[in-house]
Amino acid sequence: MDGGRRPLWQGEPTARRRMADPVRTAAVRAVIIVAVTLIQAMVAFLCTLAGSWFAFPAVLSTVASTIVATWAVLDVWVTRQVWVQRHGVRSEPSSTARELRRERREARRQERRRPPEGPSRTDRAAA
């Protein structure tokens, strides 16, 4: 009955490569910490407006969470930099660079194959 219908989910090629596992882990951790910090800030703000006793501990907790959230975001950046430094970027030489390298390699081979020109003037007595 369903012969001509397209599938509901169809994978498409992505424009960007996937983040490395350590970087993705740090990013997920940072997003969760930042989300909790924003919720704490909202609770602290609402408790302050209401005049609740919980406002002061909530503000102190929010300040501490802000420091931790900043650290978590910096951790994502540092982890990414370390990963790139250790594993490098994958790049392929362009066809122009490949062609130049091939020409130089061929010239070196020709130079090695060519016999020395002129008679050899090596002093055999000194050798």
PDB file of C-alpha atoms in Angstrom:
ATOM      1  CA  MET A   1       0.000   0.000   0.000  1.00  0.00           C
ATOM      2  CA  ASP A   2       2.850   2.357   0.793  1.00  0.00           C
ATOM      3  CA  GLY A   3       4.926   1.794  -2.337  1.00  0.00           C
ATOM      4  CA  GLY A   4       5.451   5.364  -3.574  1.00  0.00           C
ATOM      5  CA  ARG A   5       5.961   7.274  -0.335  1.00  0.00           C
ATOM      6  CA  ARG A   6       9.270   8.701   0.814  1.00  0.00           C
ATOM      7  CA  PRO A   7      10.682   7.692   4.170  1.00  0.00           C
ATOM      8  CA  LEU A   8       9.930   9.941   7.099  1.00  0.00           C
ATOM      9  CA  TRP A   9      13.603  10.353   8.050  1.00  0.00           C
ATOM     10  CA  GLN A  10      16.177  10.882   5.348  1.00  0.00           C
ATOM     11  CA  GLY A  11      19.827  11.427   6.199  1.00  0.00           C
ATOM     12  CA  GLU A  12      21.606  14.317   4.532  1.00  0.00           C
ATOM     13  CA  PRO A  13      25.341  14.923   4.391  1.00  0.00           C
ATOM     14  CA  THR A  14      26.477  17.406   6.994  1.00  0.00           C
ATOM     15  CA  ALA A  15      28.382  20.546   6.123  1.00  0.00           C
ATOM     16  CA  ARG A  16      30.571  20.398   9.242  1.00  0.00           C
ATOM     17  CA  ARG A  17      32.431  17.481  10.736  1.00  0.00           C
ATOM     18  CA  ARG A  18      31.425  16.140  14.110  1.00  0.00           C
ATOM     19  CA  MET A  19      33.234  17.445  17.197  1.00  0.00           C
ATOM     20  CA  ALA A  20      35.821  15.190  18.781  1.00  0.00           C
ATOM     21  CA  ASP A  21      34.551  13.090  21.703  1.00  0.00           C
ATOM     22  CA  PRO A  22      36.423  14.959  24.484  1.00  0.00           C
ATOM     23  CA  VAL A  23      35.322  18.311  23.085  1.00  0.00           C
ATOM     24  CA  ARG A  24      31.702  17.174  22.778  1.00  0.00           C
ATOM     25  CA  THR A  25      31.765  15.846  26.356  1.00  0.00           C
ATOM     26  CA  ALA A  26      33.102  19.165  27.654  1.00  0.00           C
ATOM     27  CA  ALA A  27      30.499  21.071  25.625  1.00  0.00           C
ATOM     28  CA  VAL A  28      27.608  19.000  26.988  1.00  0.00           C
ATOM     29  CA  ARG A  29      28.931  19.475  30.525  1.00  0.00           C
ATOM     30  CA  ALA A  30      29.208  23.233  29.971  1.00  0.00           C
ATOM     31  CA  VAL A  31      25.675  23.523  28.582  1.00  0.00           C
ATOM     32  CA  ILE A  32      24.220  21.676  31.577  1.00  0.00           C
ATOM     33  CA  ILE A  33      26.191  23.812  34.060  1.00  0.00           C
ATOM     34  CA  VAL A  34      25.193  27.055  32.313  1.00  0.00           C
ATOM     35  CA  ALA A  35      21.533  25.979  32.271  1.00  0.00           C
ATOM     36  CA  VAL A  36      21.596  25.214  36.013  1.00  0.00           C
ATOM     37  CA  THR A  37      23.301  28.550  36.655  1.00  0.00           C
ATOM     38  CA  LEU A  38      20.610  30.438  34.737  1.00  0.00           C
ATOM     39  CA  ILE A  39      17.884  28.660  36.707  1.00  0.00           C
ATOM     40  CA  GLN A  40      19.669  29.529  39.960  1.00  0.00           C
ATOM     41  CA  ALA A  41      19.937  33.162  38.888  1.00  0.00           C
ATOM     42  CA  MET A  42      16.213  33.280  38.149  1.00  0.00           C
ATOM     43  CA  VAL A  43      15.377  31.704  41.535  1.00  0.00           C
ATOM     44  CA  ALA A  44      17.676  34.182  43.293  1.00  0.00           C
ATOM     45  CA  PHE A  45      16.070  37.100  41.464  1.00  0.00           C
ATOM     46  CA  LEU A  46      12.521  35.984  42.245  1.00  0.00           C
ATOM     47  CA  CYS A  47      13.389  35.320  45.906  1.00  0.00           C
ATOM     48  CA  THR A  48      14.921  38.783  46.153  1.00  0.00           C
ATOM     49  CA  LEU A  49      11.760  40.368  44.715  1.00  0.00           C
ATOM     50  CA  ALA A  50       9.602  38.367  47.113  1.00  0.00           C
ATOM     51  CA  GLY A  51      11.773  39.271  50.103  1.00  0.00           C
ATOM     52  CA  SER A  52      12.317  35.635  51.004  1.00  0.00           C
ATOM     53  CA  TRP A  53      14.978  34.466  53.449  1.00  0.00           C
ATOM     54  CA  PHE A  54      16.277  32.172  50.698  1.00  0.00           C
ATOM     55  CA  ALA A  55      17.420  35.131  48.563  1.00  0.00           C
ATOM     56  CA  PHE A  56      20.836  35.512  50.209  1.00  0.00           C
ATOM     57  CA  PRO A  57      21.899  31.837  49.951  1.00  0.00           C
ATOM     58  CA  ALA A  58      20.524  31.731  46.410  1.00  0.00           C
ATOM     59  CA  VAL A  59      22.594  34.760  45.381  1.00  0.00           C
ATOM     60  CA  LEU A  60      25.745  33.273  46.937  1.00  0.00           C
ATOM     61  CA  SER A  61      25.069  29.991  45.169  1.00  0.00           C
ATOM     62  CA  THR A  62      24.509  31.816  41.869  1.00  0.00           C
ATOM     63  CA  VAL A  63      27.818  33.664  42.182  1.00  0.00           C
ATOM     64  CA  ALA A  64      29.651  30.387  42.792  1.00  0.00           C
ATOM     65  CA  SER A  65      27.809  28.735  39.894  1.00  0.00           C
ATOM     66  CA  THR A  66      28.730  31.606  37.610  1.00  0.00           C
ATOM     67  CA  ILE A  67      32.397  31.007  38.356  1.00  0.00           C
ATOM     68  CA  VAL A  68      31.975  27.282  37.700  1.00  0.00           C
ATOM     69  CA  ALA A  69      30.067  27.971  34.456  1.00  0.00           C
ATOM     70  CA  THR A  70      32.819  30.286  33.251  1.00  0.00           C
ATOM     71  CA  TRP A  71      35.358  27.568  34.019  1.00  0.00           C
ATOM     72  CA  ALA A  72      33.256  25.004  32.114  1.00  0.00           C
ATOM     73  CA  VAL A  73      33.029  27.193  29.016  1.00  0.00           C
ATOM     74  CA  LEU A  74      36.775  27.818  29.115  1.00  0.00           C
ATOM     75  CA  ASP A  75      37.257  24.058  29.490  1.00  0.00           C
ATOM     76  CA  VAL A  76      35.487  23.515  26.160  1.00  0.00           C
ATOM     77  CA  TRP A  77      37.808  25.985  24.455  1.00  0.00           C
ATOM     78  CA  VAL A  78      40.958  24.550  26.048  1.00  0.00           C
ATOM     79  CA  THR A  79      39.916  20.960  25.315  1.00  0.00           C
ATOM     80  CA  ARG A  80      39.325  21.844  21.679  1.00  0.00           C
ATOM     81  CA  GLN A  81      42.696  23.568  21.386  1.00  0.00           C
ATOM     82  CA  VAL A  82      44.491  20.621  22.996  1.00  0.00           C
ATOM     83  CA  TRP A  83      42.721  18.124  20.735  1.00  0.00           C
ATOM     84  CA  VAL A  84      43.608  20.087  17.601  1.00  0.00           C
ATOM     85  CA  GLN A  85      47.222  20.408  18.750  1.00  0.00           C
ATOM     86  CA  ARG A  86      47.548  16.682  19.464  1.00  0.00           C
ATOM     87  CA  HIS A  87      45.665  15.319  16.488  1.00  0.00           C
ATOM     88  CA  GLY A  88      46.091  18.120  13.985  1.00  0.00           C
ATOM     89  CA  VAL A  89      43.784  19.024  11.205  1.00  0.00           C
ATOM     90  CA  ARG A  90      43.223  16.648   8.382  1.00  0.00           C
ATOM     91  CA  SER A  91      44.232  18.301   5.174  1.00  0.00           C
ATOM     92  CA  GLU A  92      45.091  17.054   1.752  1.00  0.00           C
ATOM     93  CA  PRO A  93      47.508  18.849  -0.515  1.00  0.00           C
ATOM     94  CA  SER A  94      45.952  20.598  -3.440  1.00  0.00           C
ATOM     95  CA  SER A  95      46.505  19.247  -6.918  1.00  0.00           C
ATOM     96  CA  THR A  96      48.926  22.108  -7.632  1.00  0.00           C
ATOM     97  CA  ALA A  97      51.097  21.278  -4.639  1.00  0.00           C
ATOM     98  CA  ARG A  98      51.001  17.603  -5.547  1.00  0.00           C
ATOM     99  CA  GLU A  99      52.073  18.356  -9.114  1.00  0.00           C
ATOM    100  CA  LEU A 100      54.991  20.538  -7.981  1.00  0.00           C
ATOM    101  CA  ARG A 101      56.154  17.839  -5.588  1.00  0.00           C
ATOM    102  CA  ARG A 102      55.943  15.241  -8.344  1.00  0.00           C
ATOM    103  CA  GLU A 103      58.039  17.433 -10.672  1.00  0.00           C
ATOM    104  CA  ARG A 104      60.732  17.973  -8.032  1.00  0.00           C
ATOM    105  CA  ARG A 105      60.854  14.271  -7.240  1.00  0.00           C
ATOM    106  CA  GLU A 106      61.235  13.427 -10.936  1.00  0.00           C
ATOM    107  CA  ALA A 107      64.037  16.020 -11.301  1.00  0.00           C
ATOM    108  CA  ARG A 108      65.900  14.463  -8.360  1.00  0.00           C
ATOM    109  CA  ARG A 109      65.569  11.016  -9.910  1.00  0.00           C
ATOM    110  CA  GLN A 110      66.903  12.272 -13.235  1.00  0.00           C
ATOM    111  CA  GLU A 111      69.821  13.927 -11.429  1.00  0.00           C
ATOM    112  CA  ARG A 112      70.722  10.666  -9.699  1.00  0.00           C
ATOM    113  CA  ARG A 113      70.539   8.652 -12.916  1.00  0.00           C
ATOM    114  CA  ARG A 114      72.764  11.002 -14.922  1.00  0.00           C
ATOM    115  CA  PRO A 115      76.432   9.927 -14.906  1.00  0.00           C
ATOM    116  CA  PRO A 116      78.992  12.555 -13.855  1.00  0.00           C
ATOM    117  CA  GLU A 117      80.205  14.623 -16.818  1.00  0.00           C
ATOM    118  CA  GLY A 118      83.842  14.696 -17.957  1.00  0.00           C
ATOM    119  CA  PRO A 119      86.696  12.436 -16.977  1.00  0.00           C
ATOM    120  CA  SER A 120      87.026  11.630 -13.346  1.00  0.00           C
ATOM    121  CA  ARG A 121      89.946  13.499 -11.783  1.00  0.00           C
ATOM    122  CA  THR A 122      90.077  11.566  -8.557  1.00  0.00           C
ATOM    123  CA  ASP A 123      93.591  11.236  -7.203  1.00  0.00           C
ATOM    124  CA  ARG A 124      93.845   7.510  -6.691  1.00  0.00           C
ATOM    125  CA  ALA A 125      97.150   7.762  -4.887  1.00  0.00           C
ATOM    126  CA  ALA A 126      95.597   9.871  -2.147  1.00  0.00           C
ATOM    127  CA  ALA A 127      92.718   7.465  -1.701  1.00  0.00           C
TER     128      ALA A 127
END
